Each structure stands twice: as structure tokens, then as C-alpha cells.
Amino acid sequence: MKKDVVILTGAGQIGMAIARRIGFGKKIVIGDKSINNARTISKIMNDAGFDTIPVEMDLSSRESVMNLIAEAQKYGEIAALINAAGVSPSQAPIEAILKVDLYGTAVLLEEVGKVIKEGGVGVTISSQSGFRMPALTPEQDELLATTPTEELLDLEILQPGNIRDTLHAYQMAKRCNEKRVMAEAVKWGERGARLNDIAPGIIVTPLAVDEFNGPRGDFYKNMFAKCPAGRPGTADEVANVAELLMGPAGAFITGSTILIDGGATASYYYGPLKPQE
């Protein structure tokens, strides 16, 4: 029997939390570069009564993204996309961050947008980091939003001489995600579908715990200690926002980015996290 299909990319805590909110009664295709990670999340969800299948997928490869979509279409029409895949500044070099987080996300949003069913919805997970660098020019924003995907990595602002370090690459990727969502939401709208972006701050996951105990741990601990919420967030709190965006209560929301960071960005600009001159 054909079902509506949810594509989940990134077999982690945030993606799973969102899938548990919106995936009941649907087929959930879980793509991750690590098939073991995908199998782990798939088993947890299947044991809880969901219907999922794990698939090996490399977000940096258009061919791999297309294979994931083709696998999903075997089970029915694609009704939802949850893109929670990506790499962090401490996980990968500049080139990989741009290839996965920037280019890969752009390809995924583009290709799913071509086949999403009427009434379908999507969310992609970016980051508060997209808010942490100076504003780009309107021309640069438009280039990030609308440049054909296969030409994105050739943009002058993304060349090695213009990217300071892995954190800057990550910030650029997440800024691009936000602009790309705006542009793609227009195209998704032509199919009667919606697309939004969620920009989380520090969310407690196994990966985040590794970061807390790693070389940048003090930086992260200081960030959530000095944000208005005074704590990191949870994957379920991100899922709360996704449930709104992907459900009927969010029917008038598309092309938007929702920042959910406990006020860390506010504190960065106007509070104790403000960088010292």
C-alpha cells in the first residue's frame, strides 16, 4: 500500500525528534552518510511503532541525493522533507563544510522541490551561526539564494582566499541555507508546498556533548551560560517549532527562518556575549 513519504536526512537526535512529531502513519526514509547511524535511528523509531527504512546517503553528492529521492518514491508521494544533515566547524575542513552544508543542502532543497506533493512541507536545519557575521551585500545575498546549484561553489565570496577558517565557512553555509530557503520556497509554492528553515543554537545531543568536552568546550559553555535562557536547548524544543511549521497551524509560514537559540544571538549583539572591541 502506498503511503505519504517523509525524507529525513541526518540520522541524529534533532531529525529524529522532528520525524516522531510528523511521521506517524507515513513511510520515513532515513538517509545518512553512515548507514550504521541510519540503522540505529531506524530501529529506535520502528520499535516505537513508526515505519522507517535506513538508506546510505552522502549529502555532498547530487547522485546520492537523487538515489535517496528515487528510493523514497518507491513507497509513495513525498509529502515532507526534514533536512538535519550537516557537519560542524570542528568536524570537517572548509572544503567539506561548503560541499555538504552549503552545496548539498541547496541540491536537496532543489531536487525535493521538483517532486514534493501538493500540500507538502519541508524544514531544513541551519544554525544560529548564520546570524553571527556581518551582513552581506544585497547582491551577495541574491547570489547565495539564486545561483544555479552547480555554480554555487564557484562564487567569489566562497573562494579559499575569502574564507577565514572553518567557523567562517560554516557561517557562510548557514547564511546560504537561509537565503536558499527563501528562493526555493517560491518554487515550492508553485506546487502548493511550503519550505522553512530552523536555526538552532546549542542543542544537547551526543555530538554537542562531545563539543562541550572538546577544545571549544569552554566557548560553548560560556555561550549558553550567558544567554537569556541560561541553558542549552533540547532536540524536542526544536521539534516543537518544526511541528508548528510543518502542520496546519503554520499554513501561512513559508520561506522563513526561525531562530531558536535561547537568546544567544540577542546576547551576542546586545548583551554579555558581545565581542569586545
mmCIF file of C-alpha atoms in Angstrom:
data_model
loop_
_atom_site.group_PDB
_atom_site.id
_atom_site.type_symbol
_atom_site.label_atom_id
_atom_site.label_comp_id
_atom_site.label_asym_id
_atom_site.label_seq_id
_atom_site.Cartn_x
_atom_site.Cartn_y
_atom_site.Cartn_z
ATOM 1 C CA MET A 1 0.000 0.000 0.000
ATOM 2 C CA LYS A 2 1.311 3.413 -0.965
ATOM 3 C CA LYS A 3 1.842 5.913 1.826
ATOM 4 C CA ASP A 4 2.862 9.527 2.076
ATOM 5 C CA VAL A 5 6.627 9.570 2.472
ATOM 6 C CA VAL A 6 8.862 11.614 4.758
ATOM 7 C CA ILE A 7 12.504 12.036 3.806
ATOM 8 C CA LEU A 8 14.769 12.525 6.805
ATOM 9 C CA THR A 9 18.395 13.355 6.088
ATOM 10 C CA GLY A 10 20.774 13.253 9.015
ATOM 11 C CA ALA A 11 20.254 10.391 11.471
ATOM 12 C CA GLY A 12 20.603 12.382 14.671
ATOM 13 C CA GLN A 13 18.597 13.495 17.663
ATOM 14 C CA ILE A 14 17.086 16.642 16.109
ATOM 15 C CA GLY A 15 15.971 14.929 12.929
ATOM 16 C CA MET A 16 14.512 12.006 14.836
ATOM 17 C CA ALA A 17 12.648 14.279 17.250
ATOM 18 C CA ILE A 18 11.010 16.088 14.334
ATOM 19 C CA ALA A 19 10.215 12.848 12.497
ATOM 20 C CA ARG A 20 8.485 11.484 15.591
ATOM 21 C CA ARG A 21 6.193 14.545 15.605
ATOM 22 C CA ILE A 22 5.128 14.436 11.975
ATOM 23 C CA GLY A 23 5.944 10.934 10.722
ATOM 24 C CA PHE A 24 3.214 8.717 12.211
ATOM 25 C CA GLY A 25 1.204 6.913 9.552
ATOM 26 C CA LYS A 26 3.813 7.737 6.925
ATOM 27 C CA LYS A 27 6.814 5.938 5.476
ATOM 28 C CA ILE A 28 10.010 7.557 6.760
ATOM 29 C CA VAL A 29 13.132 7.155 4.638
ATOM 30 C CA ILE A 30 16.202 7.951 6.756
ATOM 31 C CA GLY A 31 19.323 8.965 4.852
ATOM 32 C CA ASP A 32 22.730 9.352 6.445
ATOM 33 C CA LYS A 33 26.335 9.101 5.293
ATOM 34 C CA SER A 34 26.783 6.445 7.986
ATOM 35 C CA ILE A 35 24.437 3.574 7.289
ATOM 36 C CA ASN A 36 25.002 2.425 10.871
ATOM 37 C CA ASN A 37 23.674 5.746 12.196
ATOM 38 C CA ALA A 38 20.674 5.468 9.877
ATOM 39 C CA ARG A 39 20.025 1.895 11.047
ATOM 40 C CA THR A 40 20.262 2.916 14.699
ATOM 41 C CA ILE A 41 17.670 5.682 14.359
ATOM 42 C CA SER A 42 15.517 3.470 12.152
ATOM 43 C CA LYS A 43 15.443 0.706 14.779
ATOM 44 C CA ILE A 44 14.602 3.133 17.604
ATOM 45 C CA MET A 45 11.696 4.516 15.605
ATOM 46 C CA ASN A 46 10.455 1.163 14.317
ATOM 47 C CA ASP A 47 10.494 -0.177 17.869
ATOM 48 C CA ALA A 48 8.258 2.765 18.787
ATOM 49 C CA GLY A 49 5.718 1.913 16.089
ATOM 50 C CA PHE A 50 6.930 4.031 13.175
ATOM 51 C CA ASP A 51 7.569 2.711 9.668
ATOM 52 C CA THR A 52 11.104 3.610 8.629
ATOM 53 C CA ILE A 53 13.863 2.392 6.354
ATOM 54 C CA PRO A 54 17.572 3.336 6.521
ATOM 55 C CA VAL A 55 19.459 4.406 3.399
ATOM 56 C CA GLU A 56 23.110 5.335 2.942
ATOM 57 C CA MET A 57 23.283 8.870 1.549
ATOM 58 C CA ASP A 58 26.030 11.448 1.014
ATOM 59 C CA LEU A 59 24.559 14.958 1.031
ATOM 60 C CA SER A 60 27.576 16.329 -0.855
ATOM 61 C CA SER A 61 26.744 14.132 -3.880
ATOM 62 C CA ARG A 62 23.912 15.024 -6.257
ATOM 63 C CA GLU A 63 23.809 11.406 -7.459
ATOM 64 C CA SER A 64 23.411 10.183 -3.888
ATOM 65 C CA VAL A 65 20.640 12.709 -3.205
ATOM 66 C CA MET A 66 18.831 11.622 -6.362
ATOM 67 C CA ASN A 67 19.152 7.966 -5.352
ATOM 68 C CA LEU A 68 17.607 8.767 -1.961
ATOM 69 C CA ILE A 69 14.670 10.531 -3.603
ATOM 70 C CA ALA A 70 14.184 7.620 -6.010
ATOM 71 C CA GLU A 71 14.158 5.172 -3.080
ATOM 72 C CA ALA A 72 11.589 7.322 -1.270
ATOM 73 C CA GLN A 73 9.323 7.426 -4.333
ATOM 74 C CA LYS A 74 9.050 3.628 -4.313
ATOM 75 C CA TYR A 75 6.775 3.903 -1.287
ATOM 76 C CA GLY A 76 4.519 6.776 -2.361
ATOM 77 C CA GLU A 77 4.470 10.515 -2.884
ATOM 78 C CA ILE A 78 6.975 12.628 -0.975
ATOM 79 C CA ALA A 79 4.960 14.685 1.491
ATOM 80 C CA ALA A 80 7.659 16.038 3.772
ATOM 81 C CA LEU A 81 11.376 16.750 3.977
ATOM 82 C CA ILE A 82 13.349 17.048 7.207
ATOM 83 C CA ASN A 83 16.923 18.030 6.416
ATOM 84 C CA ALA A 84 19.028 17.689 9.542
ATOM 85 C CA ALA A 85 22.246 16.576 7.847
ATOM 86 C CA GLY A 86 25.485 18.513 8.030
ATOM 87 C CA VAL A 87 28.940 18.829 9.523
ATOM 88 C CA SER A 88 30.203 21.242 12.190
ATOM 89 C CA PRO A 89 33.231 23.573 12.182
ATOM 90 C CA SER A 90 35.193 21.200 14.392
ATOM 91 C CA GLN A 91 34.284 18.110 12.377
ATOM 92 C CA ALA A 92 35.467 18.969 8.906
ATOM 93 C CA PRO A 93 37.748 21.200 6.796
ATOM 94 C CA ILE A 94 36.494 24.266 4.933
ATOM 95 C CA GLU A 95 36.006 22.445 1.623
ATOM 96 C CA ALA A 96 33.859 19.716 3.188
ATOM 97 C CA ILE A 97 31.701 22.212 5.104
ATOM 98 C CA LEU A 98 30.936 24.134 1.925
ATOM 99 C CA LYS A 99 30.341 20.954 -0.088
ATOM 100 C CA VAL A 100 27.991 19.380 2.462
ATOM 101 C CA ASP A 101 26.278 22.189 4.368
ATOM 102 C CA LEU A 102 26.057 24.721 1.537
ATOM 103 C CA TYR A 103 26.056 22.904 -1.813
ATOM 104 C CA GLY A 104 24.460 19.674 -0.580
ATOM 105 C CA THR A 105 21.598 21.432 1.152
ATOM 106 C CA ALA A 106 20.954 23.528 -1.969
ATOM 107 C CA VAL A 107 20.806 20.392 -4.130
ATOM 108 C CA LEU A 108 18.456 18.619 -1.715
ATOM 109 C CA LEU A 109 16.010 21.526 -1.487
ATOM 110 C CA GLU A 110 16.053 21.917 -5.259
ATOM 111 C CA GLU A 111 15.509 18.258 -6.113
ATOM 112 C CA VAL A 112 12.871 17.521 -3.468
ATOM 113 C CA GLY A 113 11.125 20.718 -4.566
ATOM 114 C CA LYS A 114 10.658 19.203 -8.016
ATOM 115 C CA VAL A 115 8.696 16.230 -6.684
ATOM 116 C CA ILE A 116 7.089 17.340 -3.405
ATOM 117 C CA LYS A 117 3.356 16.651 -3.439
ATOM 118 C CA GLU A 118 0.723 19.373 -3.242
ATOM 119 C CA GLY A 119 0.315 20.344 0.385
ATOM 120 C CA GLY A 120 3.804 19.055 1.165
ATOM 121 C CA VAL A 121 6.152 20.697 3.655
ATOM 122 C CA GLY A 122 9.843 20.886 4.354
ATOM 123 C CA VAL A 123 12.202 22.145 7.012
ATOM 124 C CA THR A 124 15.949 22.409 6.881
ATOM 125 C CA ILE A 125 18.107 22.860 9.949
ATOM 126 C CA SER A 126 20.658 25.658 9.674
ATOM 127 C CA SER A 127 22.229 27.356 12.712
ATOM 128 C CA GLN A 128 22.415 30.496 14.804
ATOM 129 C CA SER A 129 25.859 30.858 13.191
ATOM 130 C CA GLY A 130 24.185 32.345 10.143
ATOM 131 C CA PHE A 131 23.349 35.371 12.297
ATOM 132 C CA ARG A 132 26.861 35.807 13.686
ATOM 133 C CA MET A 133 28.697 37.507 10.836
ATOM 134 C CA PRO A 134 28.306 40.952 9.269
ATOM 135 C CA ALA A 135 25.530 41.441 6.766
ATOM 136 C CA LEU A 136 26.361 40.631 3.177
ATOM 137 C CA THR A 137 25.500 42.992 0.337
ATOM 138 C CA PRO A 138 22.104 42.563 -1.323
ATOM 139 C CA GLU A 139 23.958 41.359 -4.419
ATOM 140 C CA GLN A 140 25.820 38.693 -2.426
ATOM 141 C CA ASP A 141 22.613 37.551 -0.738
ATOM 142 C CA GLU A 142 20.929 37.180 -4.112
ATOM 143 C CA LEU A 143 23.841 35.165 -5.449
ATOM 144 C CA LEU A 144 23.623 32.772 -2.496
ATOM 145 C CA ALA A 145 19.860 32.489 -2.977
ATOM 146 C CA THR A 146 19.607 32.036 -6.735
ATOM 147 C CA THR A 147 22.904 30.903 -8.279
ATOM 148 C CA PRO A 148 22.441 27.550 -10.049
ATOM 149 C CA THR A 149 23.494 24.827 -7.635
ATOM 150 C CA GLU A 150 26.349 23.531 -9.764
ATOM 151 C CA GLU A 151 27.849 27.036 -9.856
ATOM 152 C CA LEU A 152 27.464 27.858 -6.144
ATOM 153 C CA LEU A 153 30.929 26.778 -5.061
ATOM 154 C CA ASP A 154 32.462 28.935 -7.811
ATOM 155 C CA LEU A 155 31.151 32.156 -6.245
ATOM 156 C CA GLU A 156 33.915 34.636 -5.434
ATOM 157 C CA ILE A 157 32.804 35.045 -1.804
ATOM 158 C CA LEU A 158 33.268 31.299 -1.262
ATOM 159 C CA GLN A 159 36.795 31.047 -2.632
ATOM 160 C CA PRO A 160 39.594 29.982 -0.222
ATOM 161 C CA GLY A 161 41.106 33.464 -0.010
ATOM 162 C CA ASN A 162 37.767 34.857 1.205
ATOM 163 C CA ILE A 163 37.017 32.184 3.832
ATOM 164 C CA ARG A 164 38.993 32.765 7.043
ATOM 165 C CA ASP A 165 38.519 29.427 8.802
ATOM 166 C CA THR A 166 36.083 26.557 9.322
ATOM 167 C CA LEU A 167 33.798 28.670 11.527
ATOM 168 C CA HIS A 168 33.533 31.323 8.803
ATOM 169 C CA ALA A 169 32.815 28.598 6.228
ATOM 170 C CA TYR A 170 30.059 27.264 8.493
ATOM 171 C CA GLN A 171 28.575 30.730 8.964
ATOM 172 C CA MET A 172 28.553 31.288 5.199
ATOM 173 C CA ALA A 173 26.930 27.908 4.633
ATOM 174 C CA LYS A 174 24.177 28.625 7.123
ATOM 175 C CA ARG A 175 23.578 32.112 5.717
ATOM 176 C CA CYS A 176 23.278 30.480 2.310
ATOM 177 C CA ASN A 177 20.794 27.926 3.698
ATOM 178 C CA GLU A 178 18.545 30.748 4.898
ATOM 179 C CA LYS A 179 18.670 32.604 1.579
ATOM 180 C CA ARG A 180 18.238 29.394 -0.383
ATOM 181 C CA VAL A 181 15.121 28.513 1.592
ATOM 182 C CA MET A 182 13.596 31.869 0.673
ATOM 183 C CA ALA A 183 14.242 31.376 -3.034
ATOM 184 C CA GLU A 184 13.219 27.719 -3.076
ATOM 185 C CA ALA A 185 10.032 28.483 -1.122
ATOM 186 C CA VAL A 186 8.847 30.464 -4.141
ATOM 187 C CA LYS A 187 9.325 27.408 -6.364
ATOM 188 C CA TRP A 188 7.810 25.039 -3.802
ATOM 189 C CA GLY A 189 4.819 27.376 -3.635
ATOM 190 C CA GLU A 190 4.140 26.750 -7.324
ATOM 191 C CA ARG A 191 3.463 23.131 -6.338
ATOM 192 C CA GLY A 192 1.303 24.150 -3.371
ATOM 193 C CA ALA A 193 4.049 23.212 -0.911
ATOM 194 C CA ARG A 194 5.861 25.088 1.865
ATOM 195 C CA LEU A 195 9.504 25.256 2.953
ATOM 196 C CA ASN A 196 11.066 26.820 6.049
ATOM 197 C CA ASP A 197 14.320 26.905 7.965
ATOM 198 C CA ILE A 198 15.083 26.463 11.661
ATOM 199 C CA ALA A 199 18.262 27.996 13.078
ATOM 200 C CA PRO A 200 19.027 26.338 16.418
ATOM 201 C CA GLY A 201 21.537 27.460 18.968
ATOM 202 C CA ILE A 202 23.277 24.992 21.262
ATOM 203 C CA ILE A 203 21.144 21.861 21.459
ATOM 204 C CA VAL A 204 22.121 18.940 23.687
ATOM 205 C CA THR A 205 22.871 15.904 21.506
ATOM 206 C CA PRO A 206 25.649 13.311 21.688
ATOM 207 C CA LEU A 207 27.598 15.444 19.206
ATOM 208 C CA ALA A 208 27.121 18.558 21.340
ATOM 209 C CA VAL A 209 28.316 16.714 24.440
ATOM 210 C CA ASP A 210 31.490 15.833 22.518
ATOM 211 C CA GLU A 211 31.858 19.520 21.671
ATOM 212 C CA PHE A 212 31.354 20.532 25.313
ATOM 213 C CA ASN A 213 34.236 18.234 26.240
ATOM 214 C CA GLY A 214 36.397 19.235 23.266
ATOM 215 C CA PRO A 215 38.795 22.111 22.597
ATOM 216 C CA ARG A 216 35.946 24.624 22.083
ATOM 217 C CA GLY A 217 34.005 23.375 25.100
ATOM 218 C CA ASP A 218 34.554 26.462 27.258
ATOM 219 C CA PHE A 219 33.349 28.667 24.390
ATOM 220 C CA TYR A 220 30.073 26.744 24.097
ATOM 221 C CA LYS A 221 29.519 26.535 27.853
ATOM 222 C CA ASN A 222 30.044 30.287 28.145
ATOM 223 C CA MET A 223 27.576 30.882 25.320
ATOM 224 C CA PHE A 224 24.663 29.050 26.893
ATOM 225 C CA ALA A 225 25.513 30.261 30.404
ATOM 226 C CA LYS A 226 25.315 33.905 29.264
ATOM 227 C CA CYS A 227 22.266 33.663 27.017
ATOM 228 C CA PRO A 228 18.917 34.817 28.458
ATOM 229 C CA ALA A 229 17.668 31.230 28.802
ATOM 230 C CA GLY A 230 20.794 30.318 30.762
ATOM 231 C CA ARG A 231 20.919 26.786 29.366
ATOM 232 C CA PRO A 232 21.268 24.798 26.158
ATOM 233 C CA GLY A 233 18.195 23.596 24.329
ATOM 234 C CA THR A 234 16.844 20.130 23.608
ATOM 235 C CA ALA A 235 16.022 18.375 20.370
ATOM 236 C CA ASP A 236 12.364 18.247 21.394
ATOM 237 C CA GLU A 237 12.270 22.038 21.667
ATOM 238 C CA VAL A 238 13.452 22.246 18.049
ATOM 239 C CA ALA A 239 10.782 19.691 17.177
ATOM 240 C CA ASN A 240 8.164 21.930 18.822
ATOM 241 C CA VAL A 241 8.972 24.614 16.260
ATOM 242 C CA ALA A 242 9.119 22.139 13.385
ATOM 243 C CA GLU A 243 5.718 20.734 14.343
ATOM 244 C CA LEU A 244 4.255 24.226 14.053
ATOM 245 C CA LEU A 245 5.980 24.962 10.747
ATOM 246 C CA MET A 246 5.043 21.625 9.192
ATOM 247 C CA GLY A 247 1.478 21.422 10.497
ATOM 248 C CA PRO A 248 -1.787 23.196 9.660
ATOM 249 C CA ALA A 249 -1.137 25.895 12.286
ATOM 250 C CA GLY A 250 1.838 27.013 10.187
ATOM 251 C CA ALA A 251 -0.030 27.140 6.888
ATOM 252 C CA PHE A 252 0.814 30.825 6.307
ATOM 253 C CA ILE A 253 4.527 30.403 7.078
ATOM 254 C CA THR A 254 6.906 29.691 4.197
ATOM 255 C CA GLY A 255 10.315 30.985 3.158
ATOM 256 C CA SER A 256 11.080 31.862 6.783
ATOM 257 C CA THR A 257 13.924 31.190 9.206
ATOM 258 C CA ILE A 258 13.015 30.678 12.864
ATOM 259 C CA LEU A 259 15.874 31.354 15.288
ATOM 260 C CA ILE A 260 15.679 29.131 18.385
ATOM 261 C CA ASP A 261 18.787 29.759 20.476
ATOM 262 C CA GLY A 262 17.677 30.749 23.975
ATOM 263 C CA GLY A 263 18.507 34.352 23.141
ATOM 264 C CA ALA A 264 22.213 33.689 22.485
ATOM 265 C CA THR A 265 22.192 35.812 19.326
ATOM 266 C CA ALA A 266 20.488 38.665 21.192
ATOM 267 C CA SER A 267 23.166 38.410 23.874
ATOM 268 C CA TYR A 268 25.873 38.336 21.199
ATOM 269 C CA TYR A 269 24.745 41.693 19.818
ATOM 270 C CA TYR A 270 23.336 43.437 22.885
ATOM 271 C CA GLY A 271 24.433 41.536 25.994
ATOM 272 C CA PRO A 272 27.293 39.831 27.787
ATOM 273 C CA LEU A 273 28.253 37.702 24.780
ATOM 274 C CA LYS A 274 29.022 40.815 22.711
ATOM 275 C CA PRO A 275 32.594 40.560 21.395
ATOM 276 C CA GLN A 276 34.965 43.042 22.986
ATOM 277 C CA GLU A 277 36.325 45.687 20.627
#
